[in-house]
CSV table of C-alpha atoms and ligand atoms in Angstrom, one decimal:
chain,number,residue,atom,x,y,z
X,1,MET,CA,25.0,11.7,41.2
X,2,ILE,CA,27.0,10.0,44.0
X,3,ALA,CA,28.6,7.1,42.6
X,4,PRO,CA,27.0,4.1,43.1
X,5,ARG,CA,28.6,2.4,45.9
X,6,HIS,CA,26.8,5.1,47.9
X,7,PRO,CA,23.8,3.4,49.0
X,8,VAL,CA,20.5,5.0,49.8
X,9,ALA,CA,20.4,5.2,53.4
X,10,ASP,CA,17.3,3.9,55.4
X,11,ARG,CA,16.9,6.5,57.7
X,12,TRP,CA,20.1,9.7,57.2
X,13,PHE,CA,18.9,11.3,61.2
X,14,GLN,CA,19.7,8.5,64.4
X,15,VAL,CA,17.8,9.8,67.2
X,16,THR,CA,19.7,9.2,70.9
X,17,ARG,CA,17.5,9.9,74.6
X,18,VAL,CA,20.3,10.8,77.0
X,19,ASP,CA,17.5,11.0,79.6
X,20,ASP,CA,14.1,12.3,80.1
X,21,ASP,CA,14.6,16.1,78.8
X,22,LEU,CA,18.0,15.3,76.4
X,23,THR,CA,18.4,13.9,72.9
X,24,VAL,CA,20.5,14.0,71.2
X,25,VAL,CA,20.1,13.7,67.2
X,26,THR,CA,23.7,12.3,64.3
X,27,GLU,CA,24.2,11.5,60.9
X,28,PRO,CA,25.5,8.1,61.2
X,29,HIS,CA,27.2,8.0,57.5
X,30,VAL,CA,28.3,11.4,58.2
X,31,HIS,CA,32.0,10.9,58.0
X,32,PRO,CA,33.2,11.0,61.0
X,33,PHE,CA,35.5,14.5,60.6
X,34,LEU,CA,32.1,16.0,60.2
X,35,ARG,CA,29.5,14.1,62.3
X,36,ALA,CA,28.7,16.7,64.8
X,37,ASN,CA,25.8,16.3,67.4
X,38,ILE,CA,22.6,17.9,67.3
X,39,TRP,CA,21.8,18.5,70.5
X,40,HIS,CA,18.2,18.8,71.7
X,41,LEU,CA,17.0,19.9,75.6
X,42,ARG,CA,12.9,20.3,76.1
X,43,GLY,CA,12.1,23.2,78.5
X,44,SER,CA,9.2,24.2,80.3
X,45,ARG,CA,8.1,26.7,77.8
X,46,ARG,CA,10.4,26.3,74.7
X,47,ASP,CA,13.2,23.9,74.1
X,48,LEU,CA,16.9,24.7,72.7
X,49,VAL,CA,18.3,23.1,70.1
X,50,VAL,CA,22.5,23.4,70.0
X,51,ASP,CA,23.8,23.1,66.3
X,52,ALA,CA,21.8,21.6,63.1
X,53,GLY,CA,24.4,19.4,61.3
X,54,LEU,CA,25.8,19.5,57.9
X,55,GLY,CA,22.7,20.1,55.8
X,56,VAL,CA,22.5,17.4,53.2
X,57,HIS,CA,19.7,16.1,54.6
X,58,SER,CA,15.8,18.3,55.7
X,59,LEU,CA,16.3,17.8,59.8
X,60,ARG,CA,11.8,19.4,59.5
X,61,GLN,CA,11.0,16.6,57.3
X,62,ASP,CA,12.9,13.6,59.9
X,63,VAL,CA,13.2,15.1,62.9
X,64,PRO,CA,10.0,17.2,62.7
X,65,GLN,CA,9.8,16.8,67.0
X,66,LEU,CA,12.9,19.4,67.1
X,67,PHE,CA,10.4,21.7,65.8
X,68,ASP,CA,7.6,21.3,68.2
X,69,ARG,CA,7.8,24.0,70.8
X,70,ASP,CA,9.6,27.5,68.8
X,71,PRO,CA,13.2,25.5,69.3
X,72,ALA,CA,16.0,28.5,70.1
X,73,LEU,CA,18.6,27.4,67.7
X,74,VAL,CA,21.7,27.9,69.3
X,75,VAL,CA,24.5,27.5,66.1
X,76,THR,CA,27.8,27.0,68.3
X,77,HIS,CA,29.6,28.1,65.5
X,78,ALA,CA,29.9,28.1,61.4
X,79,HIS,CA,31.5,25.7,60.9
X,80,LEU,CA,29.6,23.5,58.3
X,81,ASP,CA,29.4,20.3,60.3
X,82,HIS,CA,27.4,22.7,63.1
X,83,MET,CA,25.0,25.2,61.1
X,84,GLY,CA,24.7,23.0,57.8
X,85,GLY,CA,20.8,22.4,58.3
X,86,ALA,CA,20.0,26.4,60.4
X,87,HIS,CA,18.3,27.7,57.1
X,88,GLU,CA,15.6,25.0,58.2
X,89,PHE,CA,14.7,26.6,61.4
X,90,ASP,CA,13.5,30.4,61.7
X,91,HIS,CA,16.1,31.9,63.2
X,92,CYS,CA,19.9,30.9,64.2
X,93,HIS,CA,21.6,32.3,67.6
X,94,ALA,CA,24.8,32.6,66.6
X,95,HIS,CA,27.9,35.3,67.7
X,96,PRO,CA,29.2,38.2,65.5
X,97,ALA,CA,32.9,37.1,65.0
X,98,GLU,CA,31.2,33.8,62.7
X,99,ALA,CA,29.4,36.3,60.4
X,100,PRO,CA,26.5,33.4,59.9
X,101,HIS,CA,25.1,35.6,57.3
X,102,THR,CA,27.9,35.3,55.0
X,103,PRO,CA,29.5,31.6,55.9
X,104,ALA,CA,32.3,29.6,54.5
X,105,PRO,CA,31.7,27.7,51.1
X,106,GLY,CA,31.2,24.2,52.2
X,107,THR,CA,31.8,20.8,49.7
X,108,LEU,CA,31.6,17.4,50.4
X,109,HIS,CA,34.8,16.2,49.1
X,110,GLY,CA,37.4,15.6,51.0
X,111,GLY,CA,39.3,17.4,49.1
X,112,ARG,CA,38.2,20.2,48.7
X,113,LEU,CA,37.3,20.6,52.0
X,114,VAL,CA,40.9,20.9,53.1
X,115,ASP,CA,41.5,23.4,51.4
X,116,ALA,CA,38.1,25.8,52.1
X,117,LEU,CA,38.4,24.9,55.7
X,118,GLY,CA,42.5,26.0,55.6
X,119,LEU,CA,42.9,22.0,57.1
X,120,ARG,CA,46.5,21.3,58.6
X,121,VAL,CA,46.5,18.4,59.7
X,122,ALA,CA,47.8,15.4,58.5
X,123,TYR,CA,44.9,12.7,58.7
X,124,ALA,CA,42.9,15.0,56.2
X,125,ALA,CA,45.0,13.7,53.3
X,126,ASP,CA,42.9,10.3,54.1
X,127,PHE,CA,39.7,11.7,53.9
X,128,PRO,CA,38.0,10.4,51.1
X,129,GLU,CA,36.7,11.5,47.8
X,130,PHE,CA,33.5,12.1,49.4
X,131,MET,CA,33.3,13.2,53.4
X,132,VAL,CA,29.5,10.8,53.0
X,133,ASP,CA,28.9,7.2,52.7
X,134,ALA,CA,25.8,7.0,51.7
X,135,ALA,CA,23.3,9.1,50.0
X,136,PRO,CA,20.8,10.8,52.0
X,137,ALA,CA,17.2,10.5,49.0
X,138,PRO,CA,17.6,8.6,46.2
X,139,GLY,CA,19.1,11.0,43.0
X,140,PHE,CA,21.3,12.9,46.0
X,141,ASP,CA,24.0,15.4,44.2
X,142,PRO,CA,26.7,15.6,46.1
X,143,ASP,CA,27.6,18.4,43.3
X,144,ALA,CA,25.0,20.0,45.0
X,145,TYR,CA,26.0,20.6,48.5
X,146,GLU,CA,26.2,24.2,50.0
X,147,LEU,CA,26.1,25.8,53.2
X,148,ARG,CA,23.3,27.9,53.2
X,149,PRO,CA,23.2,31.1,55.9
X,150,PRO,CA,19.6,30.9,58.3
X,151,LYS,CA,16.5,33.2,57.5
X,152,ARG,CA,17.1,35.3,60.3
X,153,TRP,CA,20.0,34.8,62.6
X,154,LEU,CA,20.1,36.7,66.0
X,155,PRO,CA,23.6,38.1,68.1
X,156,LEU,CA,25.1,36.3,70.8
X,157,ALA,CA,27.5,37.7,73.3
X,158,ASP,CA,29.3,36.2,76.2
X,159,GLY,CA,26.8,36.0,79.2
X,160,ASP,CA,23.9,36.2,77.8
X,161,VAL,CA,21.2,33.8,79.0
X,162,ILE,CA,19.2,31.3,77.2
X,163,ASP,CA,15.6,30.7,79.0
X,164,LEU,CA,13.7,28.1,78.7
X,165,GLY,CA,11.8,28.3,81.2
X,166,ASP,CA,12.9,25.9,84.2
X,167,ARG,CA,15.9,25.7,82.3
X,168,ARG,CA,18.5,28.7,82.1
X,169,LEU,CA,22.1,28.7,80.1
X,170,THR,CA,24.3,31.6,80.0
X,171,VAL,CA,26.0,32.0,76.8
X,172,LEU,CA,30.0,31.8,76.8
X,173,HIS,CA,32.2,32.5,74.2
X,174,LEU,CA,35.2,31.2,74.2
X,175,PRO,CA,37.0,32.4,70.8
X,176,GLY,CA,39.9,29.6,69.7
X,177,HIS,CA,38.7,27.0,67.9
X,178,SER,CA,37.2,29.4,66.0
X,179,PRO,CA,36.5,33.7,67.0
X,180,GLY,CA,33.1,33.0,67.7
X,181,SER,CA,32.3,29.8,69.4
X,182,VAL,CA,30.0,29.9,71.9
X,183,ALA,CA,28.8,26.8,74.8
X,184,LEU,CA,26.1,26.9,77.1
X,185,PHE,CA,26.5,25.8,80.3
X,186,GLU,CA,23.5,25.7,82.6
X,187,PRO,CA,24.7,26.8,86.2
X,188,GLU,CA,22.5,25.0,88.1
X,189,THR,CA,22.9,20.8,86.9
X,190,GLY,CA,26.6,21.6,85.5
X,191,ALA,CA,25.8,20.9,82.0
X,192,LEU,CA,27.9,23.1,79.4
X,193,PHE,CA,27.4,22.5,75.4
X,194,SER,CA,30.5,22.9,74.1
X,195,GLY,CA,30.7,22.8,70.5
X,196,ASP,CA,34.1,22.4,68.9
X,197,VAL,CA,35.6,23.7,72.0
X,198,VAL,CA,36.5,20.9,73.4
X,199,TYR,CA,35.0,17.4,73.1
X,200,ASP,CA,36.9,14.1,73.7
X,201,LEU,CA,39.9,12.8,71.3
X,202,GLN,CA,41.3,9.0,70.6
X,203,GLU,CA,44.8,8.2,71.0
X,204,GLY,CA,47.0,10.7,69.2
X,205,GLU,CA,44.0,13.9,68.5
X,206,GLU,CA,44.8,17.0,69.3
X,207,LEU,CA,42.0,19.7,69.6
X,208,LEU,CA,41.5,21.8,65.9
X,209,ASP,CA,43.5,24.5,66.0
X,210,ALA,CA,45.0,24.1,62.3
X,211,ILE,CA,42.3,25.4,61.3
X,212,ASP,CA,41.5,29.2,59.0
X,213,GLY,CA,40.2,31.4,61.9
X,214,ALA,CA,41.9,29.8,64.9
X,215,ASN,CA,43.8,31.2,67.4
X,216,VAL,CA,46.0,29.1,70.0
X,217,PRO,CA,46.7,32.1,72.6
X,218,ASP,CA,42.9,32.7,72.3
X,219,TYR,CA,42.1,28.4,72.5
X,220,VAL,CA,44.2,28.0,75.7
X,221,ASP,CA,42.3,31.5,77.4
X,222,SER,CA,39.0,29.5,77.4
X,223,LEU,CA,40.1,26.0,78.3
X,224,ASN,CA,41.1,27.9,81.4
X,225,ARG,CA,38.4,29.6,81.7
X,226,LEU,CA,36.2,26.2,80.9
X,227,ALA,CA,38.3,24.5,83.8
X,228,ASP,CA,37.9,27.4,86.8
X,229,LEU,CA,33.4,26.4,85.3
X,230,PRO,CA,31.7,24.1,87.6
X,231,VAL,CA,31.5,21.9,84.7
X,232,THR,CA,30.0,18.4,85.7
X,233,VAL,CA,29.5,16.9,82.3
X,234,VAL,CA,29.8,18.2,78.9
X,235,HIS,CA,27.7,16.9,75.7
X,236,PRO,CA,30.2,18.0,73.2
X,237,GLY,CA,29.9,19.3,69.2
X,238,HIS,CA,31.7,15.9,67.7
X,239,GLY,CA,31.4,13.1,70.0
X,240,GLU,CA,30.3,10.7,73.3
X,241,PRO,CA,29.3,13.1,76.6
X,242,PHE,CA,32.3,13.1,79.3
X,243,GLY,CA,32.7,14.2,82.3
X,244,ARG,CA,34.4,16.6,84.7
X,245,PRO,CA,37.9,14.8,85.4
X,246,ARG,CA,37.7,13.8,81.4
X,247,LEU,CA,37.5,17.7,81.1
X,248,LEU,CA,40.1,18.2,83.1
X,249,GLU,CA,42.4,16.3,81.7
X,250,LEU,CA,41.8,17.5,77.9
X,251,ILE,CA,42.7,21.0,78.8
X,252,ARG,CA,45.6,20.4,80.9
X,253,ALA,CA,46.7,18.1,77.3
X,254,TYR,CA,46.1,21.2,75.0
X,255,VAL,CA,47.2,23.5,77.1
X,256,GLY,CA,50.6,22.0,78.0
X,257,SER,CA,51.3,21.1,74.5
X,258,ARG,CA,49.9,24.4,73.5
X,259,THR,CA,52.1,26.2,76.4
X,260,ALA,CA,55.7,23.8,75.5
X,261,ARG,CA,55.6,25.1,72.0
X,262,SER,CA,55.0,28.8,72.7
X,263,ARG,CA,58.3,28.6,74.8
X,264,THR,CA,60.1,26.8,72.2
X,265,SER,CA,59.7,28.5,69.0
T,1,ZN,ZN1,34.1,23.0,64.0
């Protein structure tokens, strides 16, 4: 049983409208390290859902509007905070390099998570015992958490197009954070759903490449590729959306630091 200091949350998911067609769903009681965005984009013919959250509570039960219109679910990569809820969808699009049908075992224990992910960052020493500060329902047992594979997965390749009717998004394979990380780019608007390839950082933070499966040279190439695309707004895997100037700043900071490091090592 979860410790008594963790109350049952009134609502597990927070749903925020971004514009007429775009909504973001988050899990406020999940530790910020694992608190990922679930994006819901309405198309004229079908909807797109980008990422599926941690999977500790039912999206289908609490946010049924995600499932209304035969959504295409794309998981940007197979880390637990992005594909935990994928098994609730009829299918899941993912890059084969993520092997989404055999995900790494997940855990909500801070210490065990560090080992499970092969995380090599100093701030992981401050992770709490559990990566949630509330229970999603009475009787919730954090020890019973497991990362489940999707019911059916469909392979994505660079250049594939997800067609929603009036909106079309192109799949970009951008390895670095993980081998099969993908982002979705809408050329008509310049919108980019970036997963963990790039997200806004607080002072002192870095994009996460100190984790099993990451590859720094690939990460540099992927970010250089993004810098050349006419991106106007980024809807990231974590945190708030941001515009092109911040995107270029984040790319320059990462590429600069990793290039400097490879010169001195
Ligand atoms: Zn990740």
